[in-house]
Amino acid sequence: MKTTTRALAGLIAAALAAVVLAAQETRPVREDVGFCWSPAVMKTLVDYLEAQEKESFRAEGLVAAIAPHDDYLYAGRIYYPLFKILRAREVVIFGVTHGTVRKEIDDPHEILILDEFKAWPGLGGPAAISGLREHLKEHLDKSLFIVNNTAQALEHSIEAQVPWLQYFNPEVKITPIMVTGMPFEKMDEVSTRLAETVAAYMKDRGLAPGRDIFFLISSDGNHYGRDFNNVPFGEGETAWRAARELDRRLIRDYLTGLMDKGKVEGLTRELWGKTYLDYRNTYWCGKYSVPFGLLAAQKIMALTAGKKMSGMLFRYSDTYSEGVLPLVKTGLGTTAPFSLRHWVSFCSVGYYLD
């Protein structure tokens, strides 16, 4: 009886939470330690990064990118060179569906997840939603997506991008899209349907890729160490170097240079195990968001610009290499440790019309 009562109470609590989320106009902040929601603190962070920056990257022709979603004090140097050159009015953000989220929403597969919040949290004010989101709901096959505010409120990979986007372009509008697990054939099918729908939206409104609309893929890289139960190369600095070299090879072979479907499929063979649900020997949380986002972006470019994309690595690093940026009394913090038994890699990669 107690078990039944607890289960009923849990269902009631979940239902009430869903009602509260549905009634909210602005999505609540999920991560208020690792990410920044204060314009003044964000300026302090950006000013510090600008003073340290020694490289610059071309903005012209940039239409898509991969960016991290780790804590800003860990990955700030990797975020910065990309976001400082983004000025598109609209940004489509392909996010992860992390395991903690999947457990709360019955682990859906082979679909995209949209939301119905009227705005998302931003730097001192909400970030607006692009009209593309409602266009997708109206024109995309209903079997290819669900609308779930709970999932989008629990997931942090899309949220991480918003303060960076809004700092450099306060009027930016976003379209948040969470990607769930799916085999490559299904990924190819869903990305084709999505690309056709997005391309029609762009053509109807005269939007040019890069200038007016940008495609951003959220992903951290390997999660390595005993804490993650992921030690295919062993432990210690030798293993750390080997795992980093694997990351660099994947970036070199599959994420940079002239892009095509074959490269993306090759990446999935490296990231996935026997099935798409499994891992091989690297734990990239973007094992679905990266290949899906790249497939969709390539197809959108083909339909709207008649061109392919070419990838360029902006920056690669990891939490063990970076440590924590020396900014104190800002309110920013870290949500996990860094050590040889617990480190996460990340990269920023830009994609240009070829």
Short mmCIF file of C-alpha atoms in Angstrom, two decimals:
data_model
loop_
_atom_site.label_atom_id
_atom_site.label_comp_id
_atom_site.label_asym_id
_atom_site.label_seq_id
_atom_site.Cartn_x
_atom_site.Cartn_y
_atom_site.Cartn_z
CA MET A 1 0.00 0.00 0.00
CA LYS A 2 2.84 2.37 0.88
CA THR A 3 4.48 1.64 -2.47
CA THR A 4 1.23 2.38 -4.29
CA THR A 5 0.78 5.60 -2.33
CA ARG A 6 4.33 6.73 -3.08
CA ALA A 7 3.90 5.90 -6.77
CA LEU A 8 0.64 7.85 -6.89
CA ALA A 9 2.26 10.78 -5.12
CA GLY A 10 5.11 10.68 -7.64
CA LEU A 11 2.69 10.71 -10.56
CA ILE A 12 0.78 13.63 -9.06
CA ALA A 13 4.01 15.56 -8.46
CA ALA A 14 5.16 14.92 -12.03
CA ALA A 15 1.79 16.01 -13.40
CA LEU A 16 1.84 19.20 -11.33
CA ALA A 17 5.39 19.94 -12.48
CA ALA A 18 4.31 19.49 -16.09
CA VAL A 19 1.39 21.87 -15.56
CA VAL A 20 3.69 24.48 -14.00
CA LEU A 21 6.16 24.20 -16.90
CA ALA A 22 3.37 24.45 -19.45
CA ALA A 23 2.12 27.62 -17.78
CA GLN A 24 5.51 29.31 -17.73
CA GLU A 25 6.16 31.76 -20.51
CA THR A 26 9.95 31.73 -20.12
CA ARG A 27 11.89 28.50 -19.71
CA PRO A 28 13.50 28.33 -16.25
CA VAL A 29 17.28 28.40 -15.88
CA ARG A 30 18.66 24.88 -15.51
CA GLU A 31 22.33 25.62 -14.74
CA ASP A 32 23.09 28.71 -12.66
CA VAL A 33 26.60 27.76 -11.50
CA GLY A 34 28.51 26.72 -14.60
CA PHE A 35 26.76 29.15 -16.98
CA CYS A 36 26.42 32.92 -16.72
CA TRP A 37 23.16 34.90 -16.57
CA SER A 38 24.51 38.31 -15.53
CA PRO A 39 25.50 40.82 -18.26
CA ALA A 40 28.16 42.33 -15.98
CA VAL A 41 29.73 38.97 -15.14
CA MET A 42 29.59 37.89 -18.78
CA LYS A 43 31.44 41.08 -19.71
CA THR A 44 34.11 40.29 -17.12
CA LEU A 45 34.52 36.82 -18.63
CA VAL A 46 34.61 38.07 -22.22
CA ASP A 47 37.04 40.88 -21.38
CA TYR A 48 39.39 38.36 -19.78
CA LEU A 49 39.19 36.01 -22.77
CA GLU A 50 39.67 38.86 -25.24
CA ALA A 51 42.83 39.96 -23.43
CA GLN A 52 44.23 36.42 -23.66
CA GLU A 53 43.16 35.71 -27.25
CA LYS A 54 45.92 35.47 -29.85
CA GLU A 55 43.98 34.04 -32.81
CA SER A 56 41.14 35.20 -35.01
CA PHE A 57 38.88 33.35 -37.41
CA ARG A 58 37.04 34.37 -40.54
CA ALA A 59 33.38 35.27 -40.15
CA GLU A 60 32.56 35.45 -43.88
CA GLY A 61 30.90 32.31 -45.16
CA LEU A 62 30.50 30.75 -41.69
CA VAL A 63 27.14 28.96 -41.63
CA ALA A 64 27.34 26.28 -38.93
CA ALA A 65 29.45 25.24 -35.98
CA ILE A 66 30.02 22.79 -33.15
CA ALA A 67 30.37 24.34 -29.68
CA PRO A 68 30.83 22.90 -26.18
CA HIS A 69 28.37 23.04 -23.32
CA ASP A 70 30.73 22.55 -20.39
CA ASP A 71 31.14 25.09 -17.59
CA TYR A 72 32.32 28.50 -18.80
CA LEU A 73 35.28 28.51 -16.40
CA TYR A 74 36.49 25.28 -18.02
CA ALA A 75 35.60 25.83 -21.67
CA GLY A 76 35.53 29.62 -22.01
CA ARG A 77 38.58 29.68 -24.29
CA ILE A 78 36.87 27.21 -26.62
CA TYR A 79 33.51 29.02 -26.77
CA TYR A 80 34.95 32.50 -27.24
CA PRO A 81 36.59 32.55 -30.71
CA LEU A 82 33.43 31.15 -32.29
CA PHE A 83 30.78 33.28 -30.64
CA LYS A 84 32.66 36.55 -31.03
CA ILE A 85 32.11 36.34 -34.81
CA LEU A 86 28.47 35.16 -34.88
CA ARG A 87 25.90 37.80 -35.81
CA ALA A 88 23.06 35.88 -37.49
CA ARG A 89 19.57 37.00 -36.55
CA GLU A 90 18.34 33.45 -36.01
CA VAL A 91 20.17 30.42 -34.64
CA VAL A 92 18.99 26.83 -34.76
CA ILE A 93 20.56 24.93 -31.85
CA PHE A 94 20.84 21.15 -32.02
CA GLY A 95 21.17 19.86 -28.47
CA VAL A 96 21.90 16.60 -26.70
CA THR A 97 19.31 14.53 -24.85
CA HIS A 98 21.42 13.56 -21.84
CA GLY A 99 20.80 10.36 -19.87
CA THR A 100 19.41 12.22 -16.86
CA VAL A 101 16.78 13.76 -19.13
CA ARG A 102 15.99 10.50 -20.92
CA LYS A 103 15.19 8.83 -17.61
CA GLU A 104 12.60 11.49 -16.84
CA ILE A 105 10.82 11.32 -20.21
CA ASP A 106 10.76 7.54 -20.82
CA ASP A 107 13.80 7.61 -23.15
CA PRO A 108 12.23 8.36 -26.55
CA HIS A 109 14.13 7.37 -29.70
CA GLU A 110 14.16 8.33 -33.37
CA ILE A 111 12.52 11.72 -32.88
CA LEU A 112 13.37 15.36 -32.30
CA ILE A 113 12.17 17.25 -29.22
CA LEU A 114 10.78 20.79 -29.47
CA ASP A 115 9.33 23.03 -26.77
CA GLU A 116 6.56 25.59 -26.44
CA PHE A 117 8.11 28.17 -24.12
CA LYS A 118 7.51 31.71 -25.35
CA ALA A 119 11.10 32.67 -24.51
CA TRP A 120 14.30 31.28 -23.04
CA PRO A 121 16.45 32.74 -20.25
CA GLY A 122 19.16 35.12 -21.35
CA LEU A 123 21.57 37.75 -20.11
CA GLY A 124 19.41 39.96 -17.95
CA GLY A 125 16.41 39.38 -20.20
CA PRO A 126 14.75 36.60 -22.16
CA ALA A 127 15.96 35.31 -25.51
CA ALA A 128 13.22 35.32 -28.15
CA ILE A 129 12.07 32.25 -30.04
CA SER A 130 12.32 32.24 -33.83
CA GLY A 131 9.22 31.75 -35.92
CA LEU A 132 10.95 28.68 -37.34
CA ARG A 133 9.97 26.62 -34.31
CA GLU A 134 6.24 27.00 -34.96
CA HIS A 135 6.86 26.54 -38.69
CA LEU A 136 8.44 23.17 -37.90
CA LYS A 137 5.48 22.15 -35.76
CA GLU A 138 3.10 23.05 -38.57
CA HIS A 139 4.98 21.60 -41.54
CA LEU A 140 7.21 18.79 -40.27
CA ASP A 141 5.72 15.28 -40.22
CA LYS A 142 4.21 14.81 -36.74
CA SER A 143 5.83 11.38 -36.41
CA LEU A 144 9.29 12.98 -36.44
CA PHE A 145 9.03 15.15 -33.32
CA ILE A 146 7.39 15.63 -29.96
CA VAL A 147 6.80 18.80 -27.96
CA ASN A 148 8.01 18.39 -24.39
CA ASN A 149 8.71 21.36 -22.13
CA THR A 150 9.91 19.10 -19.33
CA ALA A 151 12.65 17.63 -21.51
CA GLN A 152 13.79 21.03 -22.74
CA ALA A 153 13.74 22.46 -19.20
CA LEU A 154 15.90 19.63 -17.84
CA GLU A 155 18.44 19.62 -20.67
CA HIS A 156 21.41 22.01 -20.35
CA SER A 157 23.22 21.58 -23.68
CA ILE A 158 21.11 24.14 -25.56
CA GLU A 159 20.87 26.54 -22.64
CA ALA A 160 24.69 26.81 -22.54
CA GLN A 161 24.77 28.51 -25.94
CA VAL A 162 22.24 31.25 -25.23
CA PRO A 163 24.26 33.68 -23.05
CA TRP A 164 27.14 33.60 -25.57
CA LEU A 165 24.81 34.21 -28.50
CA GLN A 166 22.93 36.98 -26.72
CA TYR A 167 26.06 38.75 -25.45
CA PHE A 168 27.35 39.33 -28.97
CA ASN A 169 23.91 39.72 -30.57
CA PRO A 170 21.21 40.80 -28.07
CA GLU A 171 18.39 40.54 -30.64
CA VAL A 172 19.11 36.93 -31.61
CA LYS A 173 16.20 34.50 -31.88
CA ILE A 174 16.64 30.78 -31.29
CA THR A 175 15.09 27.49 -32.35
CA PRO A 176 15.95 24.80 -29.76
CA ILE A 177 15.96 21.22 -31.09
CA MET A 178 16.96 18.25 -28.93
CA VAL A 179 18.18 15.16 -30.81
CA THR A 180 17.42 11.70 -29.46
CA GLY A 181 19.17 8.44 -30.28
CA MET A 182 18.50 6.98 -33.71
CA PRO A 183 20.29 4.68 -36.16
CA PHE A 184 22.07 6.31 -39.06
CA GLU A 185 19.42 5.42 -41.64
CA LYS A 186 16.72 7.06 -39.53
CA MET A 187 19.00 10.03 -38.86
CA ASP A 188 19.45 10.45 -42.60
CA GLU A 189 15.69 10.32 -43.15
CA VAL A 190 14.74 12.73 -40.34
CA SER A 191 17.50 15.19 -41.25
CA THR A 192 16.29 15.20 -44.86
CA ARG A 193 12.72 16.04 -43.83
CA LEU A 194 13.96 18.70 -41.43
CA ALA A 195 16.26 20.23 -44.04
CA GLU A 196 13.45 20.45 -46.58
CA THR A 197 11.20 22.19 -44.05
CA VAL A 198 13.90 24.62 -42.91
CA ALA A 199 14.92 25.38 -46.51
CA ALA A 200 11.31 26.23 -47.40
CA TYR A 201 11.13 28.57 -44.38
CA MET A 202 14.37 30.27 -45.46
CA LYS A 203 13.32 30.67 -49.08
CA ASP A 204 9.91 32.09 -48.14
CA ARG A 205 11.59 34.75 -46.00
CA GLY A 206 14.67 35.42 -48.12
CA LEU A 207 17.05 34.22 -45.40
CA ALA A 208 20.67 33.58 -46.31
CA PRO A 209 22.68 30.97 -44.36
CA GLY A 210 25.27 32.56 -42.12
CA ARG A 211 24.05 36.11 -42.56
CA ASP A 212 20.46 35.61 -41.40
CA ILE A 213 20.30 32.11 -39.93
CA PHE A 214 22.99 29.95 -38.35
CA PHE A 215 23.13 26.28 -37.36
CA LEU A 216 24.80 25.49 -34.04
CA ILE A 217 25.51 21.99 -32.72
CA SER A 218 26.05 21.52 -28.99
CA SER A 219 28.45 18.79 -27.88
CA ASP A 220 31.20 18.07 -25.43
CA GLY A 221 33.74 15.42 -26.41
CA ASN A 222 35.10 12.46 -24.50
CA HIS A 223 34.23 11.92 -20.84
CA TYR A 224 37.27 10.01 -19.68
CA GLY A 225 38.43 8.42 -16.46
CA ARG A 226 37.51 6.05 -13.68
CA ASP A 227 34.63 8.29 -12.57
CA PHE A 228 32.95 7.70 -15.95
CA ASN A 229 33.87 4.00 -16.06
CA ASN A 230 35.61 4.86 -19.33
CA VAL A 231 39.28 3.85 -19.37
CA PRO A 232 39.97 2.04 -22.69
CA PHE A 233 43.53 3.43 -22.72
CA GLY A 234 44.14 2.82 -19.02
CA GLU A 235 44.76 5.54 -16.47
CA GLY A 236 47.25 8.33 -15.89
CA GLU A 237 48.84 10.86 -18.24
CA THR A 238 49.74 8.29 -20.89
CA ALA A 239 46.06 7.36 -21.17
CA TRP A 240 45.07 11.04 -21.19
CA ARG A 241 47.40 11.69 -24.13
CA ALA A 242 46.08 8.63 -26.01
CA ALA A 243 42.46 9.64 -25.50
CA ARG A 244 43.22 13.19 -26.64
CA GLU A 245 44.92 11.85 -29.75
CA LEU A 246 41.80 9.82 -30.53
CA ASP A 247 39.70 12.98 -30.24
CA ARG A 248 42.06 14.85 -32.53
CA ARG A 249 41.96 12.07 -35.10
CA LEU A 250 38.16 12.06 -35.09
CA ILE A 251 38.12 15.83 -35.56
CA ARG A 252 40.72 15.66 -38.32
CA ASP A 253 39.16 12.74 -40.20
CA TYR A 254 35.44 13.39 -39.77
CA LEU A 255 34.71 16.96 -38.63
CA THR A 256 37.04 19.09 -40.74
CA GLY A 257 37.74 19.54 -44.44
CA LEU A 258 35.11 19.13 -47.13
CA MET A 259 32.05 17.54 -45.56
CA ASP A 260 29.78 14.88 -47.00
CA LYS A 261 27.44 12.14 -45.84
CA GLY A 262 30.23 9.57 -45.85
CA LYS A 263 32.27 11.53 -43.31
CA VAL A 264 29.31 11.80 -40.98
CA GLU A 265 28.57 8.09 -41.26
CA GLY A 266 32.24 7.37 -40.59
CA LEU A 267 32.02 9.42 -37.41
CA THR A 268 29.08 7.35 -36.17
CA ARG A 269 31.12 4.17 -36.69
CA GLU A 270 33.76 5.64 -34.40
CA LEU A 271 31.38 6.95 -31.74
CA TRP A 272 28.88 4.08 -31.67
CA GLY A 273 29.40 0.48 -30.67
CA LYS A 274 27.61 -2.60 -32.02
CA THR A 275 24.41 -0.58 -32.25
CA TYR A 276 23.68 3.13 -32.21
CA LEU A 277 22.80 2.81 -28.52
CA ASP A 278 26.30 1.66 -27.59
CA TYR A 279 29.62 3.45 -27.24
CA ARG A 280 32.82 2.29 -28.85
CA ASN A 281 35.87 3.58 -26.97
CA THR A 282 35.00 7.23 -26.49
CA TYR A 283 32.13 8.83 -24.57
CA TRP A 284 31.02 11.84 -26.63
CA CYS A 285 27.72 13.15 -25.29
CA GLY A 286 27.08 14.58 -28.76
CA LYS A 287 27.09 11.14 -30.38
CA TYR A 288 23.67 11.98 -31.88
CA SER A 289 23.55 15.78 -31.96
CA VAL A 290 26.79 16.08 -33.95
CA PRO A 291 26.04 13.65 -36.79
CA PHE A 292 22.41 14.73 -37.01
CA GLY A 293 23.25 18.43 -36.97
CA LEU A 294 25.94 17.99 -39.61
CA LEU A 295 23.63 15.99 -41.88
CA ALA A 296 20.87 18.58 -41.53
CA ALA A 297 23.20 21.54 -42.09
CA GLN A 298 24.79 19.96 -45.17
CA LYS A 299 21.38 19.31 -46.72
CA ILE A 300 20.13 22.81 -45.90
CA MET A 301 23.20 24.33 -47.57
CA ALA A 302 22.67 22.18 -50.65
CA LEU A 303 19.01 23.23 -50.89
CA THR A 304 19.47 26.94 -50.18
CA ALA A 305 22.96 27.78 -51.43
CA GLY A 306 23.79 24.90 -53.77
CA LYS A 307 27.09 24.42 -51.93
CA LYS A 308 28.88 22.03 -49.60
CA MET A 309 30.39 22.87 -46.22
CA SER A 310 34.03 22.75 -45.20
CA GLY A 311 34.99 22.40 -41.54
CA MET A 312 37.81 24.18 -39.70
CA LEU A 313 38.91 23.44 -36.14
CA PHE A 314 38.93 26.61 -34.08
CA ARG A 315 40.10 25.13 -30.80
CA TYR A 316 40.32 21.81 -28.95
CA SER A 317 41.11 21.17 -25.29
CA ASP A 318 39.88 19.43 -22.14
CA THR A 319 39.21 20.19 -18.50
CA TYR A 320 42.45 18.59 -17.29
CA SER A 321 44.50 20.76 -19.67
CA GLU A 322 42.56 23.96 -19.12
CA GLY A 323 41.91 23.88 -15.41
CA VAL A 324 39.70 26.70 -14.14
CA LEU A 325 39.88 30.26 -15.46
CA PRO A 326 41.23 32.57 -12.71
CA LEU A 327 38.09 34.63 -12.24
CA VAL A 328 37.00 34.97 -8.63
CA LYS A 329 34.00 36.53 -6.88
CA THR A 330 31.93 36.48 -10.06
CA GLY A 331 29.32 33.94 -9.05
CA LEU A 332 30.58 31.56 -11.72
CA GLY A 333 31.65 28.11 -10.59
CA THR A 334 32.23 24.56 -11.73
CA THR A 335 29.80 21.68 -11.55
CA ALA A 336 32.32 18.82 -11.62
CA PRO A 337 35.98 18.22 -10.73
CA PHE A 338 38.86 17.86 -13.16
CA SER A 339 41.58 15.25 -12.76
CA LEU A 340 43.06 12.28 -14.58
CA ARG A 341 40.19 10.18 -13.27
CA HIS A 342 37.58 12.71 -14.40
CA TRP A 343 38.09 14.94 -17.43
CA VAL A 344 36.00 16.09 -20.38
CA SER A 345 37.19 17.25 -23.79
CA PHE A 346 35.55 19.82 -26.05
CA CYS A 347 36.09 21.64 -29.32
CA SER A 348 34.78 24.49 -31.43
CA VAL A 349 34.59 23.77 -35.16
CA GLY A 350 33.36 26.23 -37.78
CA TYR A 351 31.72 25.23 -41.07
CA TYR A 352 32.04 27.46 -44.12
CA LEU A 353 30.33 27.36 -47.50
CA ASP A 354 32.82 25.76 -49.83
#
